[in-house]
Coordinates of C-alpha atoms in Angstrom, one line a residue:
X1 CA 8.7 -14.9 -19.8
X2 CA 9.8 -15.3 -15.9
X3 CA 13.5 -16.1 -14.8
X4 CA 13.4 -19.3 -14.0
X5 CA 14.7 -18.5 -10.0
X6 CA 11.0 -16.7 -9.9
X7 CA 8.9 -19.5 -11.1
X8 CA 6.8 -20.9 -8.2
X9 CA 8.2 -24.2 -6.4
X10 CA 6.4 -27.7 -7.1
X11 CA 4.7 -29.2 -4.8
X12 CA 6.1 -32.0 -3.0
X13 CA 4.3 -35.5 -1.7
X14 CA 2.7 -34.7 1.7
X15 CA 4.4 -36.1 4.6
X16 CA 3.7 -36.9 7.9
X17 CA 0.8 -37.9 10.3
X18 CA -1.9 -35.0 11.3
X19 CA -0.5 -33.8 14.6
X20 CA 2.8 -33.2 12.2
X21 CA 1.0 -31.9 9.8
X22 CA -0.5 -29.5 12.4
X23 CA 2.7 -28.5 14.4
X24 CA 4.4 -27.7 10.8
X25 CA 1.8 -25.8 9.1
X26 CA 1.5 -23.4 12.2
X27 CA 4.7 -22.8 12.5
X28 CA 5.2 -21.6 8.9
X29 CA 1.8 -19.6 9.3
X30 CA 3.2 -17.3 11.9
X31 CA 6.7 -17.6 9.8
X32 CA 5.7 -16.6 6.5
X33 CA 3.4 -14.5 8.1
X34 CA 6.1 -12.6 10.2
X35 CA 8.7 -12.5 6.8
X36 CA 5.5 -10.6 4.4
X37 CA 5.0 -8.0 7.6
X38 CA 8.6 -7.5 7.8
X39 CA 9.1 -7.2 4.0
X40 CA 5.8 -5.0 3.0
X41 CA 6.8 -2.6 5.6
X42 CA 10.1 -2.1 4.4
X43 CA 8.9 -0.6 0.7
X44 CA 7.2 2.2 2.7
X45 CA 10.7 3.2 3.6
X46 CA 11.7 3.7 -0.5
X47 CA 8.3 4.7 -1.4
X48 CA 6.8 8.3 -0.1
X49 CA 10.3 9.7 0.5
X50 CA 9.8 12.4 -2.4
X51 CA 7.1 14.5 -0.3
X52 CA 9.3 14.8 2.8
X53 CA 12.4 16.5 -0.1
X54 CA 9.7 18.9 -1.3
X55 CA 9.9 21.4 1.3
X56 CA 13.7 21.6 0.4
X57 CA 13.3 21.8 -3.0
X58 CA 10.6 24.3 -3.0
X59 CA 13.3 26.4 -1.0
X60 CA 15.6 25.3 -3.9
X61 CA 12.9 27.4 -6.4
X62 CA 10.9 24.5 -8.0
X63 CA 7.1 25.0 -7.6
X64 CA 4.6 23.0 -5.9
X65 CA 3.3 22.1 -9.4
X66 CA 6.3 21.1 -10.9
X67 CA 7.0 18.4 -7.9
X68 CA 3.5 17.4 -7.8
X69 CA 4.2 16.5 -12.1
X70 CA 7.7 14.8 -10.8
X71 CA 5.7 12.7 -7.9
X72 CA 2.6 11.6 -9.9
X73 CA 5.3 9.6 -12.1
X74 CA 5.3 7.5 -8.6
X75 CA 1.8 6.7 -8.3
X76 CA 1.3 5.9 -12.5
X77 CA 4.3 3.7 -12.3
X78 CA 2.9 2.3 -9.1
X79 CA -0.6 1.5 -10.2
X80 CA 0.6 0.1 -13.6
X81 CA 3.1 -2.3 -12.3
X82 CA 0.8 -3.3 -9.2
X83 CA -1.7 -4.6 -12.0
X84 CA 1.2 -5.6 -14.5
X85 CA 3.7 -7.2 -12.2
X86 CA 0.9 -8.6 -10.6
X87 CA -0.1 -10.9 -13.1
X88 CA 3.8 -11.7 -12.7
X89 CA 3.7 -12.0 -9.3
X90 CA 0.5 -14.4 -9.4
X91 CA 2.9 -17.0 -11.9
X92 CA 6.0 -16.4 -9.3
X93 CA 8.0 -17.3 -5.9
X94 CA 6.8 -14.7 -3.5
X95 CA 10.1 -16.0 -1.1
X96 CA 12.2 -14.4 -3.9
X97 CA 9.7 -11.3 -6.0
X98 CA 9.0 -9.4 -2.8
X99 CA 12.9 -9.1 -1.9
X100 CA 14.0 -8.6 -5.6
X101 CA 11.2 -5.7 -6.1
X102 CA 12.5 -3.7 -2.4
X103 CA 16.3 -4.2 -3.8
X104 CA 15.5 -2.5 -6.5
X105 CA 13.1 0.1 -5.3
X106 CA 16.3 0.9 -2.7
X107 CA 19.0 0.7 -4.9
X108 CA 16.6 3.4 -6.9
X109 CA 16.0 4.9 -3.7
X110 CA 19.6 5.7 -3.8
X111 CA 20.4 7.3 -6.8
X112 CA 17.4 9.0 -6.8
X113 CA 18.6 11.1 -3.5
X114 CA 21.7 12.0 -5.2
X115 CA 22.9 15.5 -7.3
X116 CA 22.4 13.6 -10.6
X117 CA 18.9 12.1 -9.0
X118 CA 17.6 15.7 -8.5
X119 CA 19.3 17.6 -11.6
X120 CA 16.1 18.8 -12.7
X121 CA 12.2 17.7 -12.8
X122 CA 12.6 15.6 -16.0
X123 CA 15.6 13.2 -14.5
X124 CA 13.0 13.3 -11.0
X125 CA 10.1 12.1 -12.8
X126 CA 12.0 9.2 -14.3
X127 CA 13.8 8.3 -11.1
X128 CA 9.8 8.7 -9.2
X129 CA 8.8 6.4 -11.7
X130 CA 11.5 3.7 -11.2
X131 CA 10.6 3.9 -7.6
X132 CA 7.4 3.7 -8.1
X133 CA 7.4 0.4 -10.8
X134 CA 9.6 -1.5 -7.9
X135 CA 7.8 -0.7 -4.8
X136 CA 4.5 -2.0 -7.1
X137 CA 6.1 -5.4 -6.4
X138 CA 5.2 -4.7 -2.8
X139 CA 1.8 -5.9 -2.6
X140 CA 1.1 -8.9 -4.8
X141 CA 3.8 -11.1 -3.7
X142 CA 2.0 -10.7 -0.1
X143 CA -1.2 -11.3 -1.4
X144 CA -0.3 -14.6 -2.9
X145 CA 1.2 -15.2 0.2
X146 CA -2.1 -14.8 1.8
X147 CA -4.8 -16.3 -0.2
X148 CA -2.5 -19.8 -0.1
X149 CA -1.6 -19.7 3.4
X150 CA -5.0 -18.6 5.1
X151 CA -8.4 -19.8 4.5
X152 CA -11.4 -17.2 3.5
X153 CA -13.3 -17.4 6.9
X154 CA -10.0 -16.2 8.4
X155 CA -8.7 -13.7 5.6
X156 CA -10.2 -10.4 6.6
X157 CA -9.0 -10.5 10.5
X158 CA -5.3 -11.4 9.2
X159 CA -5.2 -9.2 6.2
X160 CA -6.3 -6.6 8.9
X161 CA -3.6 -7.2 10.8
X162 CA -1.2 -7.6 7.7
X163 CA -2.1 -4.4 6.1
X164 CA -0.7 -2.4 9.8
X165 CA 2.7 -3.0 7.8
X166 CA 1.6 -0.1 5.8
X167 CA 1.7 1.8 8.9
X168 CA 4.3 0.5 10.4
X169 CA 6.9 1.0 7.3
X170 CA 5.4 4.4 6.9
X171 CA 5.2 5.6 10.2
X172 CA 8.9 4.5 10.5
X173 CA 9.9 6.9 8.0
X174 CA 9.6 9.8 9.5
X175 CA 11.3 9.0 12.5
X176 CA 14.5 6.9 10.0
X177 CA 14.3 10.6 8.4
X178 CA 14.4 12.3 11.1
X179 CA 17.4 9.9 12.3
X180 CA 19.3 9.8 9.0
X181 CA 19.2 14.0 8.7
X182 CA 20.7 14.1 12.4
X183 CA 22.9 11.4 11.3
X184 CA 24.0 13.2 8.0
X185 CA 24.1 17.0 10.0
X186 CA 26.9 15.1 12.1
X187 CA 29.6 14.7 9.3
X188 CA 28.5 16.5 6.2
X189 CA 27.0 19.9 4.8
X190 CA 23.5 20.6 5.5
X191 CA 22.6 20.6 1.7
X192 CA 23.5 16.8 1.9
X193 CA 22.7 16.0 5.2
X194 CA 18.7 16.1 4.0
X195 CA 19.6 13.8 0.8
X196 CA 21.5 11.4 3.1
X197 CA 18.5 11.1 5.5
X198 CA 15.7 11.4 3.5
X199 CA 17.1 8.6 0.7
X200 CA 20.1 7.2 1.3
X201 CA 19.6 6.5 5.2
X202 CA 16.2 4.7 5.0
X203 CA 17.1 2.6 1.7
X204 CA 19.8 0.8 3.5
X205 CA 17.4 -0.2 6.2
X206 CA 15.1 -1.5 4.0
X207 CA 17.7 -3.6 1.9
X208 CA 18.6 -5.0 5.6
X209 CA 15.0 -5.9 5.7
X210 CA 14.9 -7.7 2.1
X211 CA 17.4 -9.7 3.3
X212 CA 15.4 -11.0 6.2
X213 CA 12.3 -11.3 4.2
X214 CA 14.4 -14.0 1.8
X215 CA 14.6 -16.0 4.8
X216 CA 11.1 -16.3 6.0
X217 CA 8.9 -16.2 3.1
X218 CA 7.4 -19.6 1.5
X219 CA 5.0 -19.2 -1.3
X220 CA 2.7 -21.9 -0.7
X221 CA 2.3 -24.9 1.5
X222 CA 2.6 -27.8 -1.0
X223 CA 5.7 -27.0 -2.1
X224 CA 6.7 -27.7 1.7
X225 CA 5.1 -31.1 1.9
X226 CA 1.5 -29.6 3.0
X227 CA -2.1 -29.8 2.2
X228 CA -4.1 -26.6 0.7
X229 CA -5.2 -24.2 3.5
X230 CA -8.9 -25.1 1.8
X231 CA -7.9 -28.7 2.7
X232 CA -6.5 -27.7 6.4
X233 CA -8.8 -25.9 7.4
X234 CA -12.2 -27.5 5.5
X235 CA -12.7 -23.9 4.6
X236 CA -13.7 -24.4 1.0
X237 CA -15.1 -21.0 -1.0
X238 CA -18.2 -21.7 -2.8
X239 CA -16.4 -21.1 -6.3
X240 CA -13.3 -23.3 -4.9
X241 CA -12.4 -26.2 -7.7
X242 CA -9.7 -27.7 -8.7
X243 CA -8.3 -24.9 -10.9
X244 CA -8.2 -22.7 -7.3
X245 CA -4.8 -24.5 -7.2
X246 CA -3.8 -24.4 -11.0
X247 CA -1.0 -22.0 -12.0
X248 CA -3.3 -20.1 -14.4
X249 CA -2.3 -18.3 -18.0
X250 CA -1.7 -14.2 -18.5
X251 CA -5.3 -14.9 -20.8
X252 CA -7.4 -17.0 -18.3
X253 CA -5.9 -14.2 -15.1
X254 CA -6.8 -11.0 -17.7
X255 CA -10.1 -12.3 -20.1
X256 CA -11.5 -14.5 -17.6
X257 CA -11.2 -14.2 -14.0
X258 CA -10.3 -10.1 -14.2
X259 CA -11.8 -7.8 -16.5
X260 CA -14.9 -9.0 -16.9
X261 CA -15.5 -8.7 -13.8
X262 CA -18.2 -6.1 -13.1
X263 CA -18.0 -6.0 -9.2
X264 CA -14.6 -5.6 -9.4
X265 CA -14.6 -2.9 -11.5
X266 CA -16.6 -0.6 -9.0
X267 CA -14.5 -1.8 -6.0
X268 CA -11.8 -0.2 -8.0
X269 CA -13.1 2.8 -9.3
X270 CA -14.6 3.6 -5.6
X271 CA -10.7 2.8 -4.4
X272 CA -9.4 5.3 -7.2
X273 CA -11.0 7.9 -4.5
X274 CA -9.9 6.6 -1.3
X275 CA -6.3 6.9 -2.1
X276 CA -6.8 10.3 -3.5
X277 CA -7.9 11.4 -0.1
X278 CA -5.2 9.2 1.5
X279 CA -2.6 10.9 -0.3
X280 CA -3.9 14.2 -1.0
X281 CA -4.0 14.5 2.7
X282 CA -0.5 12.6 3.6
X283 CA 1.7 13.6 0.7
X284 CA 1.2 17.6 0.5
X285 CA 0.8 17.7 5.0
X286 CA 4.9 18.2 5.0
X287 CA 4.4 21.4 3.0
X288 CA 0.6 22.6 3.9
X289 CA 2.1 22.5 7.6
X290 CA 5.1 24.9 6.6
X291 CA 3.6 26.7 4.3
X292 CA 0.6 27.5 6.2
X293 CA 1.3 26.5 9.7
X294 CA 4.8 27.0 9.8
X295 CA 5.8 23.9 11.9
X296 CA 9.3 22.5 12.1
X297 CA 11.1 19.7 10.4
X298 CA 10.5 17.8 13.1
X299 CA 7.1 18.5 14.2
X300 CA 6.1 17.6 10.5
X301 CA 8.0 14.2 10.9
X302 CA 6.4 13.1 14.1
X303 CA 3.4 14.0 12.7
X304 CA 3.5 12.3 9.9
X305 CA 4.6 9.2 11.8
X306 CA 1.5 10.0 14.7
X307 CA -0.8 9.7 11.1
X308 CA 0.7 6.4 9.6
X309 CA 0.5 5.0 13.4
X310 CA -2.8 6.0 14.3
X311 CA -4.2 3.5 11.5
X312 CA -2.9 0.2 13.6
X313 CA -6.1 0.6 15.8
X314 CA -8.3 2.4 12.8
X315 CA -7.6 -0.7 10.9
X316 CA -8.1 -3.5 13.1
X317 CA -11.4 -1.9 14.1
X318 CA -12.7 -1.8 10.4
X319 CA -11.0 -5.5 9.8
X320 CA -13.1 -6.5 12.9
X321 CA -16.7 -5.0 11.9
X322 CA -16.5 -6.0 8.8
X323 CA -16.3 -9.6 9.8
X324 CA -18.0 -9.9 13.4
X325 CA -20.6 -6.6 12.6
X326 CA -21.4 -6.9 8.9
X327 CA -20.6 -10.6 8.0
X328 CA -18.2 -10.1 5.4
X329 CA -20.0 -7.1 4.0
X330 CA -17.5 -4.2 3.3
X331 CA -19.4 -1.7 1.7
X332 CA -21.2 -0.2 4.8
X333 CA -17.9 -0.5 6.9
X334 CA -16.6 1.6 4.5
X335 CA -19.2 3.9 4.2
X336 CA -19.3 4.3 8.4
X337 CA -15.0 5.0 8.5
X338 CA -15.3 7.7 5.4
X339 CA -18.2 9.5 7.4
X340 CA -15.6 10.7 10.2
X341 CA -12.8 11.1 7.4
X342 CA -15.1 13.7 6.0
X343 CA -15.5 15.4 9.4
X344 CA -12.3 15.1 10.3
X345 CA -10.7 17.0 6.8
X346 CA -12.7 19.8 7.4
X347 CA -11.5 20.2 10.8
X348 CA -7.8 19.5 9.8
X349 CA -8.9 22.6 7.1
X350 CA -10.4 25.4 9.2
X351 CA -9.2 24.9 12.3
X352 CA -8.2 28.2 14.3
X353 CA -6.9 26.4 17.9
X354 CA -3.4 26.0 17.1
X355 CA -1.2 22.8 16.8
X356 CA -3.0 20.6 19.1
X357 CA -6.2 20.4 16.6
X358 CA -3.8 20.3 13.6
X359 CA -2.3 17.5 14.5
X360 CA -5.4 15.7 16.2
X361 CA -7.0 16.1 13.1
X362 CA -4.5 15.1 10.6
X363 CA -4.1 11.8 12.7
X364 CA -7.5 11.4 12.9
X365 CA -7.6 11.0 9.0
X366 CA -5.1 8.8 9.1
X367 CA -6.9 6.5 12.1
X368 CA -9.9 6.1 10.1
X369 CA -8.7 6.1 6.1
X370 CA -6.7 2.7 5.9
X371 CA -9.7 0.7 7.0
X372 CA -11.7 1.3 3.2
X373 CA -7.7 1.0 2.2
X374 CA -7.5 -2.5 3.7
X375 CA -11.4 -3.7 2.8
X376 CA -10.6 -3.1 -0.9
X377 CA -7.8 -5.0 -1.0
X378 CA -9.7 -7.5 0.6
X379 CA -12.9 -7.8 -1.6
X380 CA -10.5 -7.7 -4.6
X381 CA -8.6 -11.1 -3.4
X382 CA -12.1 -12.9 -2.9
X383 CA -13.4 -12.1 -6.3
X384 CA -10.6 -14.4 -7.9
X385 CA -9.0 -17.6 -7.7
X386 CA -6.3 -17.7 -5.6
X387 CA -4.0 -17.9 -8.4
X388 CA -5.4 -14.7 -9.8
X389 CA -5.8 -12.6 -6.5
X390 CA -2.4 -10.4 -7.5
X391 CA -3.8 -9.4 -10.9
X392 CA -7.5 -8.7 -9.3
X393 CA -6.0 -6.4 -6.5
X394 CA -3.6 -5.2 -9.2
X395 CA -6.7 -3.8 -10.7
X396 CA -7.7 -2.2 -7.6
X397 CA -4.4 -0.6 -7.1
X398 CA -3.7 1.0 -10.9
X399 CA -7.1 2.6 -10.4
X400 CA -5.6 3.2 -6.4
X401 CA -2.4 4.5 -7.5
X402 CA -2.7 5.7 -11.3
X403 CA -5.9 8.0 -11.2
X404 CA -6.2 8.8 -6.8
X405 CA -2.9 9.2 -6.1
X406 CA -1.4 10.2 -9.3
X407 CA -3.3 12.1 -11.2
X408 CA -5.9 13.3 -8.3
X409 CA -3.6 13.7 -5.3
X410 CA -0.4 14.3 -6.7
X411 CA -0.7 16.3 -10.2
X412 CA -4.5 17.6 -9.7
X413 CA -4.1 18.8 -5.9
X414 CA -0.4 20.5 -6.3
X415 CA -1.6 22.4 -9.5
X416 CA -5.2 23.2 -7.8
X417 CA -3.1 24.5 -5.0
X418 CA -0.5 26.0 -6.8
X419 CA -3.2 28.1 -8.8
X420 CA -6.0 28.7 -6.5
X421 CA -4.6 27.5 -3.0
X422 CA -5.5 25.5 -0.2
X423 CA -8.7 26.3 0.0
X424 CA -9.6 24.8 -3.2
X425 CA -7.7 21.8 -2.7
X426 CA -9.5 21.0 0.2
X427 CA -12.6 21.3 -1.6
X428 CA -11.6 18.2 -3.5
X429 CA -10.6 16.3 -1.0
X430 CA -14.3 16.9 0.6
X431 CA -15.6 15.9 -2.9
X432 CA -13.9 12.5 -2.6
X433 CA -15.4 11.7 0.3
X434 CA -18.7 12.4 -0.9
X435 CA -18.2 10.4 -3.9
X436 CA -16.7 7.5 -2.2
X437 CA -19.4 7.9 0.2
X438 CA -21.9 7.2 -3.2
X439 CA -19.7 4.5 -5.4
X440 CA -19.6 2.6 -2.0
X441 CA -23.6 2.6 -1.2
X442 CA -23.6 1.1 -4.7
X443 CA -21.8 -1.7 -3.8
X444 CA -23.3 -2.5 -0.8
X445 CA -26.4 -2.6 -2.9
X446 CA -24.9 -5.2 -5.3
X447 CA -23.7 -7.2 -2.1
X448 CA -27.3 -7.6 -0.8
X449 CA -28.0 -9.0 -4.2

């Protein structure tokens, strides 16, 4: 059952000669375009906050394995309402579903940074999991978005480009952290001057945002009077028909088009171990680097900005081979951008130089892990219908989110470090390079086929 503000707009009689037409539809391109940007970067401001208040609370005499439990809440509600809310999202207005799911994750956001949010690991897991449910309505929305708006021949050099608003929202983060604690230091006690800047500060910003993205996003171009970007662009998929632009059933999205769908399947199992290493490195860097390193607050937030940052280029390099170098083929791209994430880890790992390395290395990870990020998400929305592409890359992202990030990166890595320390934890993360490494040949094997 969807509110009935949610349900996706009819379309309307097309209007206008071609040069109309033309001016119209490029105009809400670049506009819808702009407003899916705007709003997918702002959930990265309610989303990782949790790992930038563990140093604070391990201070405060909760142990690494305990937070790690409390976090990995995030990533299963994540993964489960990216698949589940994406079979919602595929049957919705993405103009109003992306900015209700960011209002809620902030106004979650909120509470959650509060003396009641952080009473003790129980009440954090639920409020992690809240966070995590709402900022799964993140993605599907903008993948809706995409598949109507821009044609398969184009898809993977925009989504390349879309998907730097994962870097952008999250390298903003530690710098609207870093902000909001200087902010807080100015008028309150230090013990809430790090709640105020790490929650409260960056939520506001991103319900700013929300508002903005309510402006500029339209879900699809009939309902503005248009024809279907297959139409606009001749660009017509080999398995395009006319129920491409039907507004399919929960049964036909699940049964038909989803989970019997065998490609699919490894596409996500391979992405469960890319977002392991994605997270196992990004989520645990703020206390492996004062723990181990002993770097400052700050030298950990621009850091951890420099890592997020570092994927613009990394991803717009991978978007580009995999279209211009392999033809649509991800599997090798992938293959070629985990070969230096494997390289890179193990310097990040046993480095003895000093900062400099640290850092290079860490950002180095972070320059080439988003493109396999980006190319799953890709191959998941052109194994679908259009109409379907939420619940396909939902798929992806439970497997992304529920067993990489929460279970592996989250719960495995903080109690592998907590009872046999770095060392070992790193082990893992050189594991799921390997097996990504494998899973992916696989698939490339299936897409010469």
């Amino acid at each position: 059952m969807i509110l009935k503000f949610l349900l996706p707009p009819p379309p309307r009689p097309q209007k206008g000669d071609e040069r109309e037409t033309n001016v119209t539809y490029k105009s809400l391109r670049l506009q819808v375009f702009i407003g899916i940007f705007i709003g997918y970067a702002a959930y990265y401001l309610v989303r990782k906050n949790f790992s930038l208040a563990m140093p604070y609370l391990i201070e405060a005499g909760y142990t690494k394995a305990d937070l790690g439990m409390a976090f990995a809440f995030n990533g299963i509600a994540y993964g489960l309402s990216k698949f589940l809310m994406g079979s919602v999202s595929d049957r919705s207005n993405a103009k109003y579903f992306l900015p209700l799911g960011l209002t809620l994750a902030s106004v979650t956001a909120i509470i959650a940074g509060t003396q009641f949010g952080m009473y003790n690991i129980v009440v954090m897991s639920v409020f992690q999991f809240l966070m995590g449910w709402f900022g799964g309505m993140g993605w599907p929305p903008c993948g809706r978005v995409m598949t109507h708006w821009f044609s398969v021949k184009e898809r993977g050099t925009k989504m390349a480009v879309w998907n730097l608003a994962h870097n952008v929202g999250g390298g903003m983060l530690g710098q609207v952290i870093k902000w909001g604690v200087l902010l807080g230091a100015s008028f309150m006690a230090p013990t809430l001057a790090w709640r105020f800047g790490i929650f409260f500060f960056p939520a506001c910003i991103a319900m700013l945002l929300a508002l903005i993205a309510l402006l500029l996003i339209r879900d699809n171009p009939q309902s503005k009077g248009l024809p279907s970007i297959e139409e606009y662009k001749n660009d017509y998929p080999a398995n395009y028909s006319a129920i491409s632009e039907k507004v399919l059933t929960t049964k036909e999205i699940f049964f038909k088009y989803v989970l019997n769908n065998k490609t699919l399947w490894l596409v996500a199992i391979a992405n469960a171990f890319v977002y392991f290493i994605r997270y196992g490195v990004q989520d645990w860097a703020p206390t492996y680097f004062t723990e181990v390193k002993g770097y400052s607050q700050e030298t950990i937030s621009n850091a951890y900005s420099f890592y997020e940052w570092a994927a613009i280029p990394g991803t717009l390099l991978c978007g580009w081979l995999s279209d211009k170098a392999f033809h649509g083929r991800r599997a090798m791209t992938t293959i070629l951008f985990m070969l230096p994430v494997l390289a890179a880890i193990l310097v990040y790992w046993l480095n003895p130089y000093g900062k400099v390395i640290d850092i290079t290395a860490f950002v180095a990870i972070g320059f080439f892990i988003y493109g396999p990020v980006m190319l799953i998400g890709v191959h998941a929305l052109d194994l679908a219908p259009k109409n379907a592409a939420g619940t396909s890359a939902g798929l992806t992202g439970f497997f992304g989110y529920f067993v990489g990030t929460s279970l592996l990166a989250n719960f495995v890595m903080g109690a592998t470090v907590e009872k046999y320390g770095w060392e070992t934890g790193f082990v893992l993360l050189l594991s799921g390079c390997i097996i990504t490494i494998i899973l992916m040949a696989f698939s490339y094997l299936r897409e010469k086929r």
